[in-house]
Amino acid sequence: AVALAAALLISMNGSVLASQAETSSEEVVLTEEGTEPASEETISEEIPEEVPGEEIPEEESGDAPTDENEATDTETQKEPLTLQEYSDLYQQISEAASEPKSSVVVVQGFTNDVDWMNNSFEDEKQASGFLVADTGKEYYVLTEYRVVDTVDRILVTFCDGNTVDGHFLKQDEATGLAVIKISRNDLSKETRDVIAVGELGSASSVNQGDLVLALGSPSGYPDSVVCGRVTSTTNVKSTVDSEYHLLTTDIMGNSEGSGVLVNLDGKIVGVIAQSFSGEADTGVVTALSISDLRKLIEQLSNNEDLIYLGVRGQDISSSLSQKTGIPTGIYVNSVEEDSPAMNAGIQNGDVIVKVGNESVETLSRLRTRLDQSKKDQKIKVTAMRKGAEGYVEIVFDVTLDAL
């Protein structure tokens, strides 16, 4: 992996520290100190492929009021807000958004092409992003890969309106996210003084009903600030070798929406990812938990290999195992074509229970284990496969690859 020139440490209290390195071997690092991992047990929305004869269920005062009481109730009723109070409320919301807005940018990708009549034209794609690191020499921006995929030029517009060229670094196709970099020298001192790296919060502290702000382009239009409530925090979406917790809101959005969710303290708790919306949620803003993305942001910023096995699945907890008879572990819903898993012989319906000598009973643990591995590394993956007489253990020799 290509190491960066400085390390960024982002702690749970939102402080941002950038330290200049004595050598060029330091990397972008996002840390989350003091955060307790989410203990809420969830199951991916994706339904495992059906195994014959097997079905995986889901885890499971009467007295009449007196005149005196009526008078008391009337006195305790709250008066409706006045227009001025409404105005003050929205002003407070605007103030809460002012600091995190300094980290939000607009990313444009331009492609030069020729139509069927041989006329030249320029195609433009656009999305919001946010600053994830400042090494002292370069800024790093997380944005949507669809905007910077195979384009001829990338432009980044900062909160003060200043626009400079950006350069593609690396993408993750599973989440649809990418990191681009901008030379610090391309920015004026005035712009450098007003922009800031986004402060990352913890999605585990977000609860159903909490107020959040959607910044960027939640409805497809840039420089927007919309306030709403979190309607769900328990949905989980499975991707290749991983899973992500989703934050669903009642904020109106569309398929082209992008940007970030921030709490009322101004800390980023989610990255808007409308491609992860369910069919019933296509009109509202959905975001990936920032807690699940920290490691990925580091890897993309450091241009590291993304090691993969090539399976999609869901966690089988002990309680679900007792109901279904399926062993605890990772139930394989599907295997990616030409992936290390397929080449090793892993099949749909297998239950992965161990990588090397280490038990891996969840997708998050599998992802951690893969992050500790290297491309072309040979590992043993132990799985349980159902046969005529029940589940039997099979050990696969897998040669890992990188994306």
GROMACS .gro file of C-alpha atoms in nm:
model
  403
    1ALA     CA    1   0.000   0.000   0.000
    2VAL     CA    2   0.106   0.354  -0.065
    3ALA     CA    3   0.173   0.527   0.263
    4LEU     CA    4   0.076   0.890   0.312
    5ALA     CA    5   0.288   1.169   0.451
    6ALA     CA    6   0.091   1.236   0.767
    7ALA     CA    7  -0.153   1.073   1.001
    8LEU     CA    8  -0.497   1.195   1.083
    9LEU     CA    9  -0.643   1.101   1.418
   10ILE     CA   10  -1.016   1.161   1.466
   11SER     CA   11  -1.135   1.082   1.818
   12MET     CA   12  -1.485   1.028   1.949
   13ASN     CA   13  -1.502   1.376   2.102
   14GLY     CA   14  -1.471   1.520   1.754
   15SER     CA   15  -1.121   1.667   1.789
   16VAL     CA   16  -0.903   1.658   1.479
   17LEU     CA   17  -0.529   1.631   1.514
   18ALA     CA   18  -0.288   1.639   1.223
   19SER     CA   19   0.075   1.560   1.298
   20GLN     CA   20   0.359   1.612   1.056
   21ALA     CA   21   0.573   1.300   1.020
   22GLU     CA   22   0.951   1.280   1.034
   23THR     CA   23   0.943   1.021   0.757
   24SER     CA   24   0.712   0.953   0.464
   25SER     CA   25   0.580   0.626   0.605
   26GLU     CA   26   0.281   0.753   0.800
   27GLU     CA   27  -0.076   0.687   0.690
   28VAL     CA   28  -0.422   0.830   0.719
   29VAL     CA   29  -0.576   0.671   1.029
   30LEU     CA   30  -0.928   0.720   1.160
   31THR     CA   31  -0.970   0.607   1.519
   32GLU     CA   32  -1.283   0.573   1.726
   33GLU     CA   33  -1.184   0.574   2.090
   34GLY     CA   34  -1.424   0.483   2.365
   35THR     CA   35  -1.702   0.371   2.132
   36GLU     CA   36  -1.879   0.057   2.235
   37PRO     CA   37  -1.959  -0.171   1.940
   38ALA     CA   38  -2.323  -0.202   1.853
   39SER     CA   39  -2.464  -0.489   2.053
   40GLU     CA   40  -2.791  -0.502   1.868
   41GLU     CA   41  -2.817  -0.832   1.688
   42THR     CA   42  -2.951  -0.792   1.336
   43ILE     CA   43  -3.002  -1.009   1.033
   44SER     CA   44  -2.936  -0.898   0.677
   45GLU     CA   45  -3.234  -0.806   0.469
   46GLU     CA   46  -3.107  -1.043   0.202
   47ILE     CA   47  -3.281  -1.383   0.230
   48PRO     CA   48  -3.047  -1.682   0.201
   49GLU     CA   49  -3.093  -1.908  -0.096
   50GLU     CA   50  -3.332  -2.185  -0.020
   51VAL     CA   51  -3.180  -2.514   0.080
   52PRO     CA   52  -3.415  -2.806   0.021
   53GLY     CA   53  -3.613  -2.886   0.329
   54GLU     CA   54  -3.475  -2.588   0.514
   55GLU     CA   55  -3.619  -2.248   0.590
   56ILE     CA   56  -3.456  -1.968   0.786
   57PRO     CA   57  -3.711  -1.773   0.991
   58GLU     CA   58  -3.669  -1.421   1.118
   59GLU     CA   59  -3.542  -1.369   1.478
   60GLU     CA   60  -3.806  -1.251   1.689
   61SER     CA   61  -5.755   0.611   3.541
   62GLY     CA   62  -6.111   0.586   3.492
   63ASP     CA   63  -6.268   0.860   3.712
   64ALA     CA   64  -6.457   1.135   3.535
   65PRO     CA   65  -6.260   1.464   3.539
   66THR     CA   66  -6.377   1.737   3.772
   67ASP     CA   67  -6.396   2.102   3.680
   68GLU     CA   68  -6.082   2.162   3.885
   69ASN     CA   69  -5.890   1.894   3.696
   70GLU     CA   70  -6.008   2.033   3.363
   71ALA     CA   71  -5.885   2.376   3.459
   72THR     CA   72  -5.547   2.233   3.560
   73ASP     CA   73  -5.514   2.044   3.231
   74THR     CA   74  -5.594   2.358   3.035
   75GLU     CA   75  -5.330   2.553   3.224
   76THR     CA   76  -5.060   2.290   3.156
   77GLN     CA   77  -5.128   2.270   2.781
   78LYS     CA   78  -4.843   2.413   2.575
   79GLU     CA   79  -4.911   2.711   2.360
   80PRO     CA   80  -4.838   2.663   1.987
   81LEU     CA   81  -4.512   2.808   1.860
   82THR     CA   82  -4.526   3.159   1.724
   83LEU     CA   83  -4.382   3.248   1.385
   84GLN     CA   84  -4.085   3.407   1.559
   85GLU     CA   85  -4.023   3.092   1.761
   86TYR     CA   86  -4.034   2.886   1.442
   87SER     CA   87  -3.784   3.126   1.289
   88ASP     CA   88  -3.557   3.095   1.592
   89LEU     CA   89  -3.577   2.715   1.574
   90TYR     CA   90  -3.467   2.708   1.210
   91GLN     CA   91  -3.192   2.954   1.289
   92GLN     CA   92  -3.058   2.712   1.549
   93ILE     CA   93  -3.068   2.432   1.293
   94SER     CA   94  -2.877   2.651   1.048
   95GLU     CA   95  -2.615   2.725   1.312
   96ALA     CA   96  -2.576   2.352   1.388
   97ALA     CA   97  -2.503   2.293   1.020
   98SER     CA   98  -2.256   2.580   0.974
   99GLU     CA   99  -1.945   2.400   1.103
  100PRO     CA  100  -1.990   2.061   0.927
  101LYS     CA  101  -2.078   2.245   0.603
  102SER     CA  102  -1.717   2.363   0.587
  103SER     CA  103  -1.612   2.002   0.516
  104VAL     CA  104  -1.871   1.941   0.240
  105VAL     CA  105  -1.768   1.977  -0.124
  106VAL     CA  106  -1.922   1.933  -0.468
  107VAL     CA  107  -1.743   1.687  -0.698
  108GLN     CA  108  -1.794   1.702  -1.076
  109GLY     CA  109  -1.670   1.451  -1.330
  110PHE     CA  110  -1.637   1.554  -1.696
  111THR     CA  111  -1.604   1.327  -1.998
  112ASN     CA  112  -1.539   1.444  -2.352
  113ASP     CA  113  -1.721   1.242  -2.615
  114VAL     CA  114  -1.850   1.249  -2.972
  115ASP     CA  115  -2.212   1.184  -3.075
  116TRP     CA  116  -2.329   0.980  -3.376
  117MET     CA  117  -2.306   1.290  -3.598
  118ASN     CA  118  -1.941   1.338  -3.496
  119ASN     CA  119  -2.020   1.643  -3.283
  120SER     CA  120  -1.809   1.685  -2.970
  121PHE     CA  121  -1.985   1.725  -2.637
  122GLU     CA  122  -1.898   1.718  -2.270
  123ASP     CA  123  -2.082   1.490  -2.027
  124GLU     CA  124  -2.101   1.597  -1.662
  125LYS     CA  125  -2.180   1.400  -1.345
  126GLN     CA  126  -2.206   1.553  -1.000
  127ALA     CA  127  -2.229   1.450  -0.635
  128SER     CA  128  -2.143   1.581  -0.292
  129GLY     CA  129  -1.850   1.462  -0.083
  130PHE     CA  130  -1.664   1.560   0.230
  131LEU     CA  131  -1.308   1.614   0.347
  132VAL     CA  132  -1.180   1.309   0.535
  133ALA     CA  133  -0.812   1.399   0.578
  134ASP     CA  134  -0.553   1.676   0.554
  135THR     CA  135  -0.192   1.552   0.550
  136GLY     CA  136  -0.039   1.897   0.523
  137LYS     CA  137   0.036   1.837   0.155
  138GLU     CA  138  -0.292   1.700   0.025
  139TYR     CA  139  -0.661   1.693   0.107
  140TYR     CA  140  -0.860   1.373   0.072
  141VAL     CA  141  -1.229   1.369  -0.022
  142LEU     CA  142  -1.477   1.082   0.005
  143THR     CA  143  -1.741   1.090  -0.267
  144GLU     CA  144  -1.946   0.862  -0.493
  145TYR     CA  145  -1.754   0.647  -0.739
  146ARG     CA  146  -2.015   0.688  -1.015
  147VAL     CA  147  -1.911   1.054  -1.053
  148VAL     CA  148  -1.537   0.995  -1.097
  149ASP     CA  149  -1.544   0.662  -1.279
  150THR     CA  150  -1.339   0.682  -1.603
  151VAL     CA  151  -1.378   1.058  -1.642
  152ASP     CA  152  -1.137   1.293  -1.818
  153ARG     CA  153  -1.139   1.562  -1.551
  154ILE     CA  154  -1.245   1.600  -1.188
  155LEU     CA  155  -1.334   1.936  -1.035
  156VAL     CA  156  -1.390   1.994  -0.664
  157THR     CA  157  -1.578   2.301  -0.538
  158PHE     CA  158  -1.532   2.397  -0.172
  159CYS     CA  159  -1.773   2.573   0.062
  160ASP     CA  160  -1.641   2.919  -0.033
  161GLY     CA  161  -1.702   2.857  -0.405
  162ASN     CA  162  -1.337   2.800  -0.494
  163THR     CA  163  -1.294   2.522  -0.756
  164VAL     CA  164  -0.978   2.319  -0.820
  165ASP     CA  165  -0.879   1.997  -0.996
  166GLY     CA  166  -0.905   1.668  -0.810
  167HIS     CA  167  -0.730   1.340  -0.881
  168PHE     CA  168  -0.883   0.995  -0.848
  169LEU     CA  169  -0.714   0.768  -0.594
  170LYS     CA  170  -0.914   0.451  -0.523
  171GLN     CA  171  -1.269   0.314  -0.517
  172ASP     CA  172  -1.471   0.046  -0.342
  173GLU     CA  173  -1.729  -0.101  -0.575
  174ALA     CA  174  -1.920  -0.276  -0.295
  175THR     CA  175  -2.023   0.054  -0.135
  176GLY     CA  176  -1.996   0.273  -0.444
  177LEU     CA  177  -1.757   0.510  -0.264
  178ALA     CA  178  -1.424   0.654  -0.378
  179VAL     CA  179  -1.150   0.882  -0.250
  180ILE     CA  180  -0.997   1.164  -0.454
  181LYS     CA  181  -0.711   1.391  -0.354
  182ILE     CA  182  -0.638   1.760  -0.400
  183SER     CA  183  -0.301   1.930  -0.372
  184ARG     CA  184  -0.296   2.175  -0.082
  185ASN     CA  185  -0.093   2.417  -0.293
  186ASP     CA  186  -0.382   2.447  -0.540
  187LEU     CA  187  -0.594   2.616  -0.275
  188SER     CA  188  -0.564   2.978  -0.173
  189LYS     CA  189  -0.491   3.062   0.188
  190GLU     CA  190  -0.839   3.210   0.217
  191THR     CA  191  -0.997   2.878   0.117
  192ARG     CA  192  -0.767   2.675   0.343
  193ASP     CA  193  -0.871   2.897   0.633
  194VAL     CA  194  -1.244   2.832   0.593
  195ILE     CA  195  -1.252   2.460   0.510
  196ALA     CA  196  -1.214   2.181   0.765
  197VAL     CA  197  -1.190   1.804   0.779
  198GLY     CA  198  -1.523   1.651   0.878
  199GLU     CA  199  -1.554   1.541   1.240
  200LEU     CA  200  -1.663   1.180   1.257
  201GLY     CA  201  -1.910   1.080   1.525
  202SER     CA  202  -2.040   0.737   1.620
  203ALA     CA  203  -2.345   0.585   1.457
  204SER     CA  204  -2.388   0.360   1.761
  205SER     CA  205  -2.502   0.669   1.954
  206VAL     CA  206  -2.780   0.740   1.703
  207ASN     CA  207  -3.124   0.625   1.812
  208GLN     CA  208  -3.459   0.598   1.642
  209GLY     CA  209  -3.632   0.937   1.660
  210ASP     CA  210  -3.311   1.143   1.685
  211LEU     CA  211  -3.294   1.466   1.487
  212VAL     CA  212  -3.027   1.470   1.216
  213LEU     CA  213  -2.924   1.706   0.936
  214ALA     CA  214  -2.866   1.596   0.577
  215LEU     CA  215  -2.594   1.810   0.415
  216GLY     CA  216  -2.475   1.819   0.057
  217SER     CA  217  -2.717   1.698  -0.210
  218PRO     CA  218  -2.973   1.477  -0.033
  219SER     CA  219  -3.230   1.550  -0.306
  220GLY     CA  220  -2.979   1.582  -0.589
  221TYR     CA  221  -2.926   1.958  -0.552
  222PRO     CA  222  -2.598   2.081  -0.398
  223ASP     CA  223  -2.553   2.308  -0.097
  224SER     CA  224  -2.866   2.180   0.078
  225VAL     CA  225  -2.942   2.152   0.449
  226VAL     CA  226  -3.245   1.945   0.550
  227CYS     CA  227  -3.356   1.847   0.900
  228GLY     CA  228  -3.542   1.527   0.982
  229ARG     CA  229  -3.565   1.231   1.214
  230VAL     CA  230  -3.401   0.890   1.209
  231THR     CA  231  -3.677   0.634   1.148
  232SER     CA  232  -3.468   0.316   1.169
  233THR     CA  233  -3.120   0.209   1.282
  234THR     CA  234  -3.158  -0.170   1.275
  235ASN     CA  235  -3.154  -0.249   0.903
  236VAL     CA  236  -2.842  -0.422   0.773
  237LYS     CA  237  -2.732  -0.457   0.411
  238SER     CA  238  -2.500  -0.737   0.305
  239THR     CA  239  -2.224  -0.673   0.051
  240VAL     CA  240  -1.932  -0.886  -0.064
  241ASP     CA  241  -1.752  -1.016   0.248
  242SER     CA  242  -1.914  -0.752   0.468
  243GLU     CA  243  -2.231  -0.586   0.590
  244TYR     CA  244  -2.329  -0.229   0.672
  245HIS     CA  245  -2.579  -0.084   0.917
  246LEU     CA  246  -2.820   0.161   0.759
  247LEU     CA  247  -2.962   0.482   0.900
  248THR     CA  248  -3.302   0.549   0.747
  249THR     CA  249  -3.463   0.893   0.785
  250ASP     CA  250  -3.786   1.073   0.697
  251ILE     CA  251  -3.589   1.330   0.493
  252MET     CA  252  -3.700   1.346   0.131
  253GLY     CA  253  -3.438   1.222  -0.113
  254ASN     CA  254  -3.398   1.061  -0.455
  255SER     CA  255  -3.176   0.812  -0.636
  256GLU     CA  256  -2.919   1.083  -0.714
  257GLY     CA  257  -2.892   1.202  -0.354
  258SER     CA  258  -2.550   1.225  -0.188
  259GLY     CA  259  -2.381   1.391   0.108
  260VAL     CA  260  -2.365   1.320   0.481
  261LEU     CA  261  -2.586   1.290   0.787
  262VAL     CA  262  -2.473   1.487   1.092
  263ASN     CA  263  -2.607   1.498   1.445
  264LEU     CA  264  -2.695   1.820   1.625
  265ASP     CA  265  -2.338   1.837   1.758
  266GLY     CA  266  -2.216   1.873   1.400
  267LYS     CA  267  -2.050   1.531   1.383
  268ILE     CA  268  -2.088   1.306   1.079
  269VAL     CA  269  -2.277   0.987   1.166
  270GLY     CA  270  -2.358   0.858   0.819
  271VAL     CA  271  -2.270   0.882   0.450
  272ILE     CA  272  -2.574   0.912   0.224
  273ALA     CA  273  -2.594   0.608  -0.005
  274GLN     CA  274  -2.924   0.596  -0.191
  275SER     CA  275  -2.823   0.280  -0.377
  276PHE     CA  276  -2.871   0.097  -0.046
  277SER     CA  277  -3.232   0.213  -0.006
  278GLY     CA  278  -3.497  -0.056  -0.001
  279GLU     CA  279  -3.786  -0.046  -0.246
  280ALA     CA  280  -4.007   0.112   0.020
  281ASP     CA  281  -3.745   0.377   0.106
  282THR     CA  282  -3.650   0.514  -0.236
  283GLY     CA  283  -3.805   0.853  -0.159
  284VAL     CA  284  -3.622   0.913   0.168
  285VAL     CA  285  -3.257   0.957   0.262
  286THR     CA  286  -3.067   0.642   0.362
  287ALA     CA  287  -2.708   0.649   0.490
  288LEU     CA  288  -2.432   0.401   0.569
  289SER     CA  289  -2.315   0.404   0.930
  290ILE     CA  290  -1.992   0.604   0.961
  291SER     CA  291  -1.873   0.358   1.226
  292ASP     CA  292  -1.879   0.080   0.964
  293LEU     CA  293  -1.691   0.296   0.711
  294ARG     CA  294  -1.392   0.414   0.916
  295LYS     CA  295  -1.158   0.132   0.818
  296LEU     CA  296  -1.262   0.151   0.453
  297ILE     CA  297  -1.196   0.526   0.441
  298GLU     CA  298  -0.844   0.462   0.576
  299GLN     CA  299  -0.780   0.194   0.314
  300LEU     CA  300  -0.903   0.409   0.026
  301SER     CA  301  -0.708   0.713   0.146
  302ASN     CA  302  -0.390   0.506   0.177
  303ASN     CA  303  -0.455   0.335  -0.160
  304GLU     CA  304  -0.441  -0.005   0.005
  305ASP     CA  305  -0.550  -0.335  -0.145
  306LEU     CA  306  -0.903  -0.436  -0.051
  307ILE     CA  307  -0.863  -0.807   0.020
  308TYR     CA  308  -1.163  -1.019  -0.066
  309LEU     CA  309  -1.290  -1.374  -0.041
  310GLY     CA  310  -1.600  -1.327  -0.256
  311VAL     CA  311  -1.909  -1.433  -0.060
  312ARG     CA  312  -2.238  -1.268   0.030
  313GLY     CA  313  -2.417  -1.396   0.334
  314GLN     CA  314  -2.579  -1.339   0.667
  315ASP     CA  315  -2.493  -1.410   1.029
  316ILE     CA  316  -2.646  -1.716   1.192
  317SER     CA  317  -2.662  -1.641   1.563
  318SER     CA  318  -2.692  -1.905   1.834
  319SER     CA  319  -3.063  -1.832   1.881
  320LEU     CA  320  -3.129  -1.860   1.506
  321SER     CA  321  -2.922  -2.176   1.498
  322GLN     CA  322  -3.141  -2.333   1.764
  323LYS     CA  323  -3.454  -2.255   1.560
  324THR     CA  324  -3.323  -2.376   1.223
  325GLY     CA  325  -3.059  -2.635   1.301
  326ILE     CA  326  -2.809  -2.441   1.089
  327PRO     CA  327  -2.466  -2.412   1.255
  328THR     CA  328  -2.365  -2.073   1.392
  329GLY     CA  329  -2.147  -1.886   1.148
  330ILE     CA  330  -2.184  -1.707   0.813
  331TYR     CA  331  -2.451  -1.857   0.591
  332VAL     CA  332  -2.339  -1.816   0.228
  333ASN     CA  333  -2.620  -1.674   0.014
  334SER     CA  334  -2.412  -1.642  -0.300
  335VAL     CA  335  -2.055  -1.670  -0.426
  336GLU     CA  336  -1.903  -1.411  -0.659
  337GLU     CA  337  -1.802  -1.539  -1.000
  338ASP     CA  338  -1.428  -1.611  -1.043
  339SER     CA  339  -1.367  -1.513  -0.680
  340PRO     CA  340  -1.120  -1.686  -0.446
  341ALA     CA  341  -1.419  -1.850  -0.273
  342MET     CA  342  -1.555  -1.993  -0.598
  343ASN     CA  343  -1.213  -2.113  -0.711
  344ALA     CA  344  -1.169  -2.292  -0.378
  345GLY     CA  345  -1.506  -2.468  -0.405
  346ILE     CA  346  -1.720  -2.277  -0.152
  347GLN     CA  347  -2.089  -2.301  -0.247
  348ASN     CA  348  -2.425  -2.142  -0.170
  349GLY     CA  349  -2.564  -2.289   0.151
  350ASP     CA  350  -2.225  -2.346   0.312
  351VAL     CA  351  -2.178  -2.201   0.660
  352ILE     CA  352  -1.833  -2.047   0.717
  353VAL     CA  353  -1.720  -2.102   1.076
  354LYS     CA  354  -1.345  -2.047   1.074
  355VAL     CA  355  -1.066  -1.866   0.885
  356GLY     CA  356  -0.728  -2.013   0.965
  357ASN     CA  357  -0.741  -2.107   1.331
  358GLU     CA  358  -0.977  -1.826   1.421
  359SER     CA  359  -1.355  -1.858   1.457
  360VAL     CA  360  -1.553  -1.615   1.241
  361GLU     CA  361  -1.923  -1.624   1.321
  362THR     CA  362  -2.014  -1.284   1.178
  363LEU     CA  363  -1.953  -1.094   0.855
  364SER     CA  364  -1.794  -0.809   1.049
  365ARG     CA  365  -1.543  -1.052   1.199
  366LEU     CA  366  -1.474  -1.199   0.854
  367ARG     CA  367  -1.410  -0.848   0.722
  368THR     CA  368  -1.166  -0.779   1.006
  369ARG     CA  369  -0.984  -1.106   0.937
  370LEU     CA  370  -0.953  -1.025   0.566
  371ASP     CA  371  -0.822  -0.676   0.646
  372GLN     CA  372  -0.538  -0.845   0.833
  373SER     CA  373  -0.446  -1.052   0.527
  374LYS     CA  374  -0.257  -0.984   0.206
  375LYS     CA  375  -0.311  -1.044  -0.163
  376ASP     CA  376  -0.211  -1.396  -0.278
  377GLN     CA  377  -0.198  -1.513   0.083
  378LYS     CA  378  -0.306  -1.876   0.121
  379ILE     CA  379  -0.551  -1.942   0.404
  380LYS     CA  380  -0.772  -2.227   0.516
  381VAL     CA  381  -1.146  -2.158   0.539
  382THR     CA  382  -1.353  -2.405   0.739
  383ALA     CA  383  -1.723  -2.441   0.652
  384MET     CA  384  -2.013  -2.668   0.736
  385ARG     CA  385  -2.198  -2.821   0.441
  386LYS     CA  386  -2.530  -3.003   0.464
  387GLY     CA  387  -2.534  -3.357   0.336
  388ALA     CA  388  -2.767  -3.654   0.353
  389GLU     CA  389  -2.674  -3.716   0.715
  390GLY     CA  390  -2.658  -3.356   0.831
  391TYR     CA  391  -2.383  -3.096   0.834
  392VAL     CA  392  -2.024  -3.204   0.782
  393GLU     CA  393  -1.704  -2.999   0.812
  394ILE     CA  394  -1.506  -2.913   0.499
  395VAL     CA  395  -1.175  -2.726   0.489
  396PHE     CA  396  -1.102  -2.516   0.177
  397ASP     CA  397  -0.759  -2.397   0.066
  398VAL     CA  398  -0.816  -2.037  -0.047
  399THR     CA  399  -0.574  -1.798  -0.220
  400LEU     CA  400  -0.694  -1.444  -0.141
  401ASP     CA  401  -0.716  -1.174  -0.405
  402ALA     CA  402  -0.750  -0.794  -0.395
  403LEU     CA  403  -0.988  -0.546  -0.553
   0.00000   0.00000   0.00000
